[in-house]
Coordinates of C-alpha atoms and ligand atoms in Angstrom, one line a residue:
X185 CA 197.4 35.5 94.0
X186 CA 195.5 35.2 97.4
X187 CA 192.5 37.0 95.6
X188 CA 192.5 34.4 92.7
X189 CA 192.4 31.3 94.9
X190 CA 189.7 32.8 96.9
X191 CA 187.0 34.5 94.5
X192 CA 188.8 33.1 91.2
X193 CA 186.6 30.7 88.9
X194 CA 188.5 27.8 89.1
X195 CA 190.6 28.6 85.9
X196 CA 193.6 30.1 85.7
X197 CA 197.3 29.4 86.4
X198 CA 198.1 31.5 89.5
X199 CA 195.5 28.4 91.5
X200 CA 198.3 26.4 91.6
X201 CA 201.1 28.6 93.3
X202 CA 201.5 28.5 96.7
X203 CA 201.2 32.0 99.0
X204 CA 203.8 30.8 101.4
X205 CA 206.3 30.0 98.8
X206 CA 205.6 33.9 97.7
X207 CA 205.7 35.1 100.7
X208 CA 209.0 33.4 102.1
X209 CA 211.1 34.3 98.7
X210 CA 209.6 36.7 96.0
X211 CA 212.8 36.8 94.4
X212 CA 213.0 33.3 93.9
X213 CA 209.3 33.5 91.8
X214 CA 210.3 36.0 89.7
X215 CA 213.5 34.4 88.5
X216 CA 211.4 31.1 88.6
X217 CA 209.5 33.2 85.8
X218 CA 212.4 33.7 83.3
X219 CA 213.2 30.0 83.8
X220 CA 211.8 29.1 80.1
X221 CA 213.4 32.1 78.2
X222 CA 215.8 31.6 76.0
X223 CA 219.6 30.9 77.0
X224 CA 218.4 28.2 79.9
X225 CA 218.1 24.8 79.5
X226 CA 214.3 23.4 78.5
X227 CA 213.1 20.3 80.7
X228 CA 211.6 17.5 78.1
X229 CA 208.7 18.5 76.2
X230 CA 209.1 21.9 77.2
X231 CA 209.2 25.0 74.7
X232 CA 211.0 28.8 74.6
X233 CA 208.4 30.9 76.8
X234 CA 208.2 34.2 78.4
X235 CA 205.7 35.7 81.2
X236 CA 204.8 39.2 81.0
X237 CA 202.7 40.9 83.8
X238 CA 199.8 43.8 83.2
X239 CA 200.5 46.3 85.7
X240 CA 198.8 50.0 86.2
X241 CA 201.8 52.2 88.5
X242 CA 202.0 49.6 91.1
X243 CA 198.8 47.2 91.1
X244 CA 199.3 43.6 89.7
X245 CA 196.3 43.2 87.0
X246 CA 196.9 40.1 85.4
X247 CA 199.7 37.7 83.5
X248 CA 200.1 36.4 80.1
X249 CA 202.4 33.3 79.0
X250 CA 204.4 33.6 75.6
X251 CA 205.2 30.0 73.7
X252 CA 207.6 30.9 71.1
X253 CA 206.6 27.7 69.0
X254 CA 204.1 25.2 69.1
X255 CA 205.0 21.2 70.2
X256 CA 202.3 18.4 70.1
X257 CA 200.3 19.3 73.3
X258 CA 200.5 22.9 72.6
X259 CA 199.1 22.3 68.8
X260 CA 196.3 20.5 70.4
X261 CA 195.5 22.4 73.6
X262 CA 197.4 25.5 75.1
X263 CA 198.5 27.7 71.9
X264 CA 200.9 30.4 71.9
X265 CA 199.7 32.7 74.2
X266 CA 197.9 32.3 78.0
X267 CA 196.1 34.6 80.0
X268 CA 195.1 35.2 83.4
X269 CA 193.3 38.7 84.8
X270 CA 192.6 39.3 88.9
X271 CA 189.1 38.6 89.8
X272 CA 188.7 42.4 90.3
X273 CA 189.8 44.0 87.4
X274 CA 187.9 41.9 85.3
X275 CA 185.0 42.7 83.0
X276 CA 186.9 46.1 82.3
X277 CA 188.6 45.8 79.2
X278 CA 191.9 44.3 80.5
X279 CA 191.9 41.0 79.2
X280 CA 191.4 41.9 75.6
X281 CA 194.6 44.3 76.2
X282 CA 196.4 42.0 77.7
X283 CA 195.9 39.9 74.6
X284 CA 196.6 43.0 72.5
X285 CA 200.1 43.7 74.1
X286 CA 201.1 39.8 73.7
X287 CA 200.0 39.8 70.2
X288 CA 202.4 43.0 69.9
X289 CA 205.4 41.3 71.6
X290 CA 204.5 38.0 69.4
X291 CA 204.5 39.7 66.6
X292 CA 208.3 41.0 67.8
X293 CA 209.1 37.4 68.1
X294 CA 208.1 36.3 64.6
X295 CA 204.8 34.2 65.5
X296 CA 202.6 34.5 63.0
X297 CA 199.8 33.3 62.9
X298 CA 199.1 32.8 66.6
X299 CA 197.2 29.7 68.0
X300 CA 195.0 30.8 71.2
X301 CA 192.7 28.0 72.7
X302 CA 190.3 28.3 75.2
X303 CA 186.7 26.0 76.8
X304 CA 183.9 26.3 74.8
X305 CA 182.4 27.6 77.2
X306 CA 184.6 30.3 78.5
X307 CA 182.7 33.1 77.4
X308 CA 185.0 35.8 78.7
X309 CA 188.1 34.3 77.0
X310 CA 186.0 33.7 73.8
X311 CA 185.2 37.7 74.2
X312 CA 189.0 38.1 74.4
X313 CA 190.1 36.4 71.6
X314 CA 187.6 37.6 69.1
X315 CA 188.2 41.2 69.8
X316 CA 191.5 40.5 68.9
X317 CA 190.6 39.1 65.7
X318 CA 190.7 35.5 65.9
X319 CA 189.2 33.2 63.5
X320 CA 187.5 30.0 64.7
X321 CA 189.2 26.6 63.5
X322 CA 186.3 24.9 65.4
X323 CA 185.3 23.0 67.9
X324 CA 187.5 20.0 69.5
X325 CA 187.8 17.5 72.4
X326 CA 191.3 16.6 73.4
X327 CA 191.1 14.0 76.2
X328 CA 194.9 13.0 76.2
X329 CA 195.0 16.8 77.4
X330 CA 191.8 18.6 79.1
X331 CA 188.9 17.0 80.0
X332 CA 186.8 20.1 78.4
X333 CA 185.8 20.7 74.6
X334 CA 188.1 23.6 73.5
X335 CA 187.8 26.3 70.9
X336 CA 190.7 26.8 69.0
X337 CA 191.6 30.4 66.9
X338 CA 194.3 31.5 64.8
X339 CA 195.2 34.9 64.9
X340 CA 197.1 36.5 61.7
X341 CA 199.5 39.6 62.4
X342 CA 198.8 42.6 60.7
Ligands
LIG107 C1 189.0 35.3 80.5 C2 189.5 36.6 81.2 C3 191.0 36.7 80.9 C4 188.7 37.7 80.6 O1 189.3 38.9 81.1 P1 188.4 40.3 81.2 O2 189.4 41.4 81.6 O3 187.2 40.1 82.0 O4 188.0 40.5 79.6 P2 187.4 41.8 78.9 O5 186.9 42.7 80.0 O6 188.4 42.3 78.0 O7 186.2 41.2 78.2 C5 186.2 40.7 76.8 C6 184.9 40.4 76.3 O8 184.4 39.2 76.9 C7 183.2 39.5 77.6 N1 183.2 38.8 78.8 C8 184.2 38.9 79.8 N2 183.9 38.1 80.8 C9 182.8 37.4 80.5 C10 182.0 36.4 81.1 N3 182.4 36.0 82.3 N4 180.9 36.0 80.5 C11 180.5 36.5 79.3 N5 181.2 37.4 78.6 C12 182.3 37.9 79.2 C13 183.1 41.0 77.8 O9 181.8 41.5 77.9 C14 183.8 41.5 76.6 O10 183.0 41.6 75.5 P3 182.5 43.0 75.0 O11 183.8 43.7 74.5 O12 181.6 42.6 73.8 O13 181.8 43.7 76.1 C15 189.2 36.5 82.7 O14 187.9 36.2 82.9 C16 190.1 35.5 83.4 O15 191.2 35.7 83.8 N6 189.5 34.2 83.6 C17 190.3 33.1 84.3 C18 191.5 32.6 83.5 C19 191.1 32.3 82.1 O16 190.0 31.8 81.8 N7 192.0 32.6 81.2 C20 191.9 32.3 79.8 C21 192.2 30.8 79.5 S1 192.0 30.5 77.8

C-alpha cells in the first residue's frame, strides 16, 4: 500500500486506504474486505462483490474487485471486474493474469459477458483487457461519474 501511494500513478484503489488504519488492525481490513459478499447486508446502491488478492508464496502483487451484477453506475463506468497491480511488479505479465484468474472465478459465478471499463488513455489497462479478449463497445464520457473519457469492453466466456 505504502509503495502505491508513493510511486503509484495516481489510479488505483489502494490511494485511498490509510497506512495507519493497516497498521493498527490488519484483521479489521481483511474482514472489511468480505464486507460486500454475499450473506451481509448491502448499503444503498451497493452490489454483491468479492476481492481477491494476486500473491506469489508470500509477496502481495496486486488486487482485483468482483461485482456480481451490474447497477446504473457500474453499467456506465466501473464494470464487473477492477484491477490494481504494485508499482513494481508491473509491466511483467501480472495484470493480464490477474484479469485472467477473475475472468475464471467470473465465469464460476455465472457473469457472462463481463463489462470491464477503463480511461482512454490507460494504455496498460487497455493492454490488459485486450489480451483477455475484450471487444470495444466504444468510446464514452460519463460526467455524472468520472471526469475522464472511458473505454468500455465486453468480454464473452468461453
Ligand atoms: C493497468 C495495470 C493493472 C497493468 O498491469 P501490468 O501488470 O503492468 O500489465 P501487463 O504487464 O499484463 O501488461 C499488459 C499489456 O499492456 C502493456 N502495458 C502495460 N503497462 C503499460 C503502460 N504503462 N503503457 C503502455 N502499455 C502498457 C504491456 O506492454 C502489455 O502489452 P503486451 O502484452 O503487448 O506487451 C497497472 O498498470 C496498474 O495497476 N495501474 C494502476 C491501476 C489501474 O489503472 N487499474 C486499472 C483500472 S481500469
Amino acid at each position: 500500500m505504502r509503495e502505491a501511494q508513493e510511486t503509484g500513478s495516481g489510479l488505483g484503489e489502494t490511494l485511498v486506504w490509510k497506512l495507519d488504519d493497516i497498521s493498527a488492525d490488519f484483521g479489521k481490513v481483511l474482514r472489511d474486505l468480505t464486507r460486500y459478499e454475499p450473506g451481509n447486508e448491502l448499503p444503498e446502491g451497493f452490489v454483491h462483490s468479492e476481492y481477491r488478492w494476486l500473491v506469489e508464496g508470500s509477496e502481495y502483487l496486486g488486487r482485483v474487485s468482483i461485482r456480481y451484477s451490474l447497477n446504473d453506475r457500474l453499467r456506465e463506468f466501473g464494470g464487473h471486474i477492477g484491477y490494481e497491480i504494485r508499482p513494481s511488479a508491473r509491466r511483467k505479465g501480472y495484470g493480464t493474469l490477474i484479469l485472467r484468474l477473475a475472468l475464471e472465478r467470473a465465469r464460476e459465478l455465472g457473469i457472462d459477458p463481463v463489462l470491464v471499463t477503463c480511461d482512454v488513455d490507460n494504455f496498460g489497462s487497455r493492454g490488459v483487457i485486450e489480451a483477455n479478449g475484450g471487444e470495444l463497445e466504444g468510446e464514452f464520457e460519463v460526467p455524472q461519474y468520472h471526469d475522464q473519457p472511458i473505454r468500455r469492453y465486453w468480454i464473452r466466456q468461453p
